[in-house]
GROMACS .gro file of C-alpha atoms in nm:
model
  264
    1MET     CA    1  -0.160   2.818  -2.505
    2ALA     CA    2   0.026   2.487  -2.510
    3ASN     CA    3  -0.197   2.281  -2.301
    4GLU     CA    4  -0.524   2.328  -2.444
    5ASN     CA    5  -0.534   2.141  -2.755
    6PRO     CA    6  -0.930   2.107  -2.871
    7ALA     CA    7  -1.079   1.767  -2.755
    8GLY     CA    8  -1.108   1.540  -3.029
    9GLN     CA    9  -0.886   1.721  -3.246
   10ALA     CA   10  -0.612   1.470  -3.396
   11SER     CA   11  -0.220   1.641  -3.378
   12ALA     CA   12  -0.008   1.578  -3.664
   13GLY     CA   13   0.157   1.212  -3.679
   14LEU     CA   14  -0.033   1.116  -3.391
   15PRO     CA   15  -0.386   0.831  -3.379
   16SER     CA   16  -0.674   0.979  -3.373
   17THR     CA   17  -0.875   0.878  -3.067
   18SER     CA   18  -1.162   0.971  -2.836
   19LEU     CA   19  -0.924   1.036  -2.582
   20LYS     CA   20  -0.987   1.403  -2.451
   21SER     CA   21  -0.736   1.437  -2.117
   22VAL     CA   22  -0.457   1.235  -1.966
   23THR     CA   23  -0.458   1.295  -1.549
   24LEU     CA   24  -0.117   1.219  -1.378
   25LEU     CA   25  -0.083   1.189  -1.025
   26LEU     CA   26   0.226   1.252  -0.883
   27GLY     CA   27   0.376   1.227  -0.544
   28SER     CA   28   0.550   0.967  -0.293
   29PRO     CA   29   0.528   0.601  -0.295
   30PHE     CA   30   0.282   0.511  -0.024
   31SER     CA   31   0.050   0.816  -0.086
   32GLY     CA   32  -0.311   0.642  -0.157
   33SER     CA   33  -0.254   0.657  -0.543
   34SER     CA   34  -0.379   0.296  -0.597
   35LEU     CA   35  -0.693   0.352  -0.381
   36LEU     CA   36  -0.775   0.705  -0.559
   37GLY     CA   37  -0.702   0.515  -0.920
   38GLN     CA   38  -0.932   0.256  -0.846
   39SER     CA   39  -1.209   0.467  -0.710
   40LEU     CA   40  -1.186   0.679  -1.012
   41ASN     CA   41  -1.197   0.369  -1.272
   42ASP     CA   42  -1.558   0.339  -1.117
   43ILE     CA   43  -1.647   0.660  -1.248
   44GLN     CA   44  -1.864   0.664  -1.616
   45GLY     CA   45  -1.573   0.773  -1.877
   46ILE     CA   46  -1.281   0.768  -1.626
   47ALA     CA   47  -0.987   0.485  -1.646
   48TYR     CA   48  -0.755   0.398  -1.428
   49ALA     CA   49  -0.403   0.292  -1.621
   50GLY     CA   50  -0.142   0.217  -1.343
   51GLU     CA   51   0.212   0.324  -1.365
   52ILE     CA   52   0.278   0.348  -1.721
   53ASP     CA   53   0.618   0.469  -1.652
   54ASN     CA   54   0.691   0.081  -1.584
   55MET     CA   55   0.618  -0.044  -1.904
   56HIS     CA   56   0.947  -0.170  -2.116
   57ARG     CA   57   0.852   0.019  -2.421
   58PHE     CA   58   0.920   0.346  -2.272
   59ALA     CA   59   1.251   0.252  -2.099
   60PHE     CA   60   1.203   0.555  -1.861
   61PRO     CA   61   1.554   0.597  -1.729
   62MET     CA   62   1.505   0.614  -1.371
   63HIS     CA   63   1.388   0.229  -1.332
   64ARG     CA   64   1.690   0.139  -1.535
   65GLU     CA   65   1.932   0.079  -1.241
   66SER     CA   66   1.657  -0.153  -1.051
   67ASN     CA   67   1.555  -0.290  -1.378
   68HIS     CA   68   1.211  -0.208  -1.250
   69TYR     CA   69   1.013  -0.261  -1.562
   70ARG     CA   70   0.688  -0.426  -1.537
   71SER     CA   71   0.439  -0.441  -1.863
   72ARG     CA   72   0.158  -0.724  -1.722
   73CYS     CA   73  -0.185  -0.595  -1.528
   74ALA     CA   74  -0.120  -0.631  -1.217
   75ILE     CA   75  -0.519  -0.758  -1.187
   76CYS     CA   76  -0.481  -1.011  -1.458
   77ILE     CA   77  -0.203  -1.175  -1.374
   78THR     CA   78  -0.391  -1.368  -1.088
   79HIS     CA   79  -0.595  -1.520  -1.387
   80ASP     CA   80  -0.569  -1.878  -1.562
   81PRO     CA   81  -0.535  -1.802  -1.825
   82TYR     CA   82  -0.415  -1.421  -1.799
   83ASP     CA   83  -0.668  -1.270  -2.038
   84CYS     CA   84  -0.606  -0.886  -1.989
   85PRO     CA   85  -0.762  -0.666  -2.298
   86ILE     CA   86  -0.539  -0.359  -2.199
   87TYR     CA   87  -0.139  -0.489  -2.118
   88PRO     CA   88  -0.058  -0.819  -2.336
   89LEU     CA   89   0.122  -1.112  -2.184
   90ASP     CA   90   0.376  -1.173  -2.444
   91PRO     CA   91   0.735  -1.035  -2.340
   92GLN     CA   92   0.791  -0.693  -2.424
   93PRO     CA   93   1.092  -0.531  -2.575
   94LEU     CA   94   1.261  -0.262  -2.380
   95GLY     CA   95   1.288   0.030  -2.569
   96ASP     CA   96   1.547   0.286  -2.644
   97PRO     CA   97   1.429   0.633  -2.459
   98GLU     CA   98   1.615   0.831  -2.724
   99SER     CA   99   1.372   0.707  -2.954
  100VAL     CA  100   1.050   0.726  -2.806
  101ALA     CA  101   0.771   0.956  -2.915
  102ILE     CA  102   0.455   1.053  -2.759
  103ASP     CA  103   0.220   0.843  -2.992
  104ALA     CA  104   0.365   0.552  -2.824
  105TYR     CA  105   0.225   0.689  -2.495
  106LEU     CA  106  -0.133   0.790  -2.684
  107GLU     CA  107  -0.163   0.447  -2.819
  108VAL     CA  108  -0.117   0.332  -2.461
  109LEU     CA  109  -0.394   0.578  -2.342
  110SER     CA  110  -0.621   0.502  -2.601
  111ARG     CA  111  -0.652   0.136  -2.530
  112PHE     CA  112  -0.898   0.184  -2.240
  113ASN     CA  113  -1.185   0.361  -2.532
  114GLU     CA  114  -1.228   0.599  -2.239
  115PRO     CA  115  -1.243   1.030  -2.262
  116PHE     CA  116  -1.069   1.031  -1.965
  117VAL     CA  117  -0.734   0.836  -1.850
  118VAL     CA  118  -0.594   0.863  -1.501
  119ASP     CA  119  -0.203   0.749  -1.502
  120GLY     CA  120  -0.062   0.661  -1.158
  121SER     CA  121   0.307   0.687  -1.235
  122LYS     CA  122   0.348   0.919  -0.939
  123ASN     CA  123   0.739   1.009  -1.045
  124VAL     CA  124   0.766   1.364  -1.146
  125ASP     CA  125   1.016   1.305  -1.397
  126TRP     CA  126   0.787   1.099  -1.569
  127LEU     CA  127   0.604   1.389  -1.651
  128TRP     CA  128   0.940   1.579  -1.763
  129TYR     CA  129   1.013   1.273  -1.927
  130LEU     CA  130   0.647   1.326  -2.141
  131ASN     CA  131   0.659   1.709  -2.194
  132ALA     CA  132   1.003   1.673  -2.350
  133ARG     CA  133   0.814   1.451  -2.655
  134GLY     CA  134   0.577   1.729  -2.698
  135LEU     CA  135   0.244   1.576  -2.472
  136LEU     CA  136   0.118   1.893  -2.302
  137ASP     CA  137   0.125   2.026  -2.696
  138VAL     CA  138  -0.100   1.780  -2.793
  139LEU     CA  139  -0.345   1.618  -2.532
  140PRO     CA  140  -0.482   1.806  -2.250
  141THR     CA  141  -0.262   1.729  -1.935
  142ARG     CA  142  -0.353   1.782  -1.566
  143VAL     CA  143  -0.196   1.650  -1.284
  144ILE     CA  144  -0.304   1.597  -0.942
  145VAL     CA  145  -0.094   1.587  -0.637
  146VAL     CA  146  -0.145   1.274  -0.390
  147THR     CA  147  -0.004   1.257  -0.069
  148ARG     CA  148   0.036   1.153   0.287
  149SER     CA  149   0.144   1.336   0.614
  150VAL     CA  150   0.550   1.336   0.620
  151TRP     CA  151   0.502   1.068   0.931
  152ALA     CA  152   0.259   0.879   0.818
  153PHE     CA  153   0.471   0.863   0.478
  154ALA     CA  154   0.812   0.743   0.715
  155ALA     CA  155   0.591   0.431   0.894
  156SER     CA  156   0.540   0.307   0.580
  157GLN     CA  157   0.879   0.316   0.455
  158PHE     CA  158   0.977   0.197   0.828
  159ARG     CA  159   0.709  -0.131   0.740
  160ALA     CA  160   0.880  -0.142   0.417
  161GLY     CA  161   1.256  -0.187   0.565
  162ASN     CA  162   1.387   0.173   0.613
  163THR     CA  163   1.437   0.183   0.962
  164ASN     CA  164   1.559   0.601   0.962
  165ILE     CA  165   1.275   0.798   1.008
  166TYR     CA  166   1.443   1.139   0.980
  167GLN     CA  167   1.601   0.992   0.608
  168SER     CA  168   1.254   0.925   0.505
  169ALA     CA  169   1.094   1.261   0.621
  170GLU     CA  170   1.390   1.428   0.431
  171GLY     CA  171   1.311   1.229   0.089
  172TRP     CA  172   0.927   1.317   0.149
  173ARG     CA  173   1.023   1.664   0.150
  174ASN     CA  174   1.238   1.622  -0.121
  175ILE     CA  175   1.004   1.425  -0.375
  176TYR     CA  176   0.706   1.714  -0.275
  177ARG     CA  177   0.969   1.993  -0.351
  178HIS     CA  178   1.034   1.853  -0.703
  179VAL     CA  179   0.658   1.796  -0.758
  180LEU     CA  180   0.564   2.172  -0.668
  181ARG     CA  181   0.874   2.283  -0.873
  182THR     CA  182   0.745   2.092  -1.165
  183VAL     CA  183   0.372   2.200  -1.140
  184SER     CA  184   0.479   2.621  -1.113
  185VAL     CA  185   0.743   2.563  -1.396
  186LEU     CA  186   0.505   2.354  -1.644
  187ALA     CA  187   0.143   2.533  -1.503
  188PRO     CA  188  -0.073   2.219  -1.554
  189PRO     CA  189  -0.402   2.246  -1.408
  190SER     CA  190  -0.351   2.058  -1.072
  191LEU     CA  191  -0.549   1.942  -0.760
  192LEU     CA  192  -0.394   1.827  -0.438
  193ILE     CA  193  -0.533   1.546  -0.242
  194ARG     CA  194  -0.393   1.433   0.099
  195HIS     CA  195  -0.491   1.088   0.157
  196GLU     CA  196  -0.641   1.125   0.544
  197ASP     CA  197  -0.907   1.368   0.390
  198PHE     CA  198  -0.972   1.073   0.076
  199VAL     CA  199  -1.011   0.809   0.344
  200SER     CA  200  -1.269   1.039   0.598
  201ASN     CA  201  -1.463   1.173   0.345
  202MET     CA  202  -1.420   0.973  -0.018
  203ASP     CA  203  -1.785   1.099  -0.125
  204LYS     CA  204  -1.654   1.471  -0.095
  205TRP     CA  205  -1.292   1.402  -0.220
  206LEU     CA  206  -1.415   1.110  -0.513
  207SER     CA  207  -1.667   1.391  -0.653
  208ARG     CA  208  -1.399   1.684  -0.663
  209ALA     CA  209  -1.118   1.440  -0.813
  210ALA     CA  210  -1.362   1.290  -1.078
  211TRP     CA  211  -1.509   1.678  -1.145
  212PHE     CA  212  -1.125   1.772  -1.189
  213VAL     CA  213  -1.016   1.460  -1.412
  214SER     CA  214  -1.351   1.470  -1.638
  215ASP     CA  215  -1.462   1.846  -1.629
  216ARG     CA  216  -1.790   1.749  -1.580
  217PRO     CA  217  -1.937   1.844  -1.210
  218HIS     CA  218  -2.215   1.562  -1.217
  219ASN     CA  219  -2.017   1.189  -1.281
  220ILE     CA  220  -2.218   0.842  -1.276
  221PHE     CA  221  -2.117   0.593  -1.020
  222GLU     CA  222  -2.034   0.277  -1.279
  223PRO     CA  223  -1.790   0.015  -1.168
  224LYS     CA  224  -1.583  -0.167  -1.476
  225PRO     CA  225  -1.325  -0.393  -1.466
  226LEU     CA  226  -0.980  -0.256  -1.349
  227HIS     CA  227  -0.674  -0.290  -1.580
  228CYS     CA  228  -0.358  -0.163  -1.436
  229ILE     CA  229   0.048  -0.206  -1.439
  230GLY     CA  230   0.197  -0.180  -1.054
  231GLY     CA  231   0.069  -0.005  -0.751
  232ASN     CA  232   0.000  -0.172  -0.434
  233PRO     CA  233  -0.225  -0.526  -0.449
  234SER     CA  234  -0.370  -0.457  -0.109
  235ALA     CA  235  -0.545  -0.128  -0.217
  236TYR     CA  236  -0.733  -0.323  -0.499
  237ALA     CA  237  -1.109  -0.477  -0.447
  238ILE     CA  238  -1.191  -0.797  -0.565
  239ARG     CA  239  -1.478  -0.728  -0.757
  240GLU     CA  240  -1.639  -1.077  -0.805
  241GLU     CA  241  -1.898  -0.937  -1.083
  242PHE     CA  242  -1.606  -0.921  -1.336
  243ASP     CA  243  -1.476  -1.269  -1.273
  244LYS     CA  244  -1.628  -1.548  -1.465
  245GLN     CA  245  -1.640  -1.872  -1.249
  246GLY     CA  246  -1.380  -2.047  -1.200
  247HIS     CA  247  -1.160  -1.787  -1.358
  248LEU     CA  248  -0.936  -1.664  -1.086
  249ARG     CA  249  -0.668  -1.889  -1.032
  250VAL     CA  250  -0.624  -1.982  -0.631
  251VAL     CA  251  -0.394  -1.770  -0.453
  252PRO     CA  252  -0.260  -1.742  -0.092
  253ASP     CA  253  -0.461  -1.469   0.124
  254HIS     CA  254  -0.138  -1.266   0.169
  255GLU     CA  255  -0.133  -1.273  -0.177
  256ARG     CA  256  -0.499  -1.145  -0.292
  257PRO     CA  257  -0.599  -0.810  -0.285
  258VAL     CA  258  -0.827  -0.724  -0.022
  259SER     CA  259  -1.209  -0.778  -0.032
  260MET     CA  260  -1.502  -0.491  -0.063
  261GLU     CA  261  -1.563  -0.624   0.299
  262LYS     CA  262  -1.287  -0.521   0.399
  263LEU     CA  263  -1.258  -0.188   0.234
  264SER     CA  264  -1.592  -0.119   0.397
   0.00000   0.00000   0.00000
């Protein structure tokens, strides 16, 4: 079967790595993916990479019109100096999507040195982009569909400036119709998590998500630094134990991620 490459077995032309699988989060904006991703990052052996589709090197065509390319860590950008071990500070050239090979994607995943990596890009066409380059043939690939209720999504869109709630609801429907068709056609192992369920019973749903991502029924909570691209900064907790004294630059409150106290 195409999506059952044995763990630890390198494919021809691809770098050998301890990477065992990748899980892609698919869904709409405002779906709670940043909170879920950060929570999974605190599980032993799992790393959250953020929205990899934003990286310049992949030149994902859907971002070209808006020039929405980002290649720096959303957490380490608050550090002075910037010191991210995963995403470099140097300007990244815009790639050519016609020449991008899947080994470039695997190289990014392998930087985390964890067996299970979560890609929070959410855009379902990003999965098609990777599938066209052979991802499902060379690495076990899973999907978590992340969603909120349609009216919660419309309310978030309203606060972001789109006052037409019916247009927002139609957009939500179209996104998830595309997601479900894609999951049906490509048939990766999949799990659906509603944001409302996740925040109301985090222990249950984080345990299920970690089991799904790692194939381990029992997982160990092991907080570690978060390094990711994009996402919702308000969902990222400040983890003082990972910041050197005087390391964070002083930024206004409205630019800061929420504190652990605000999350609890």
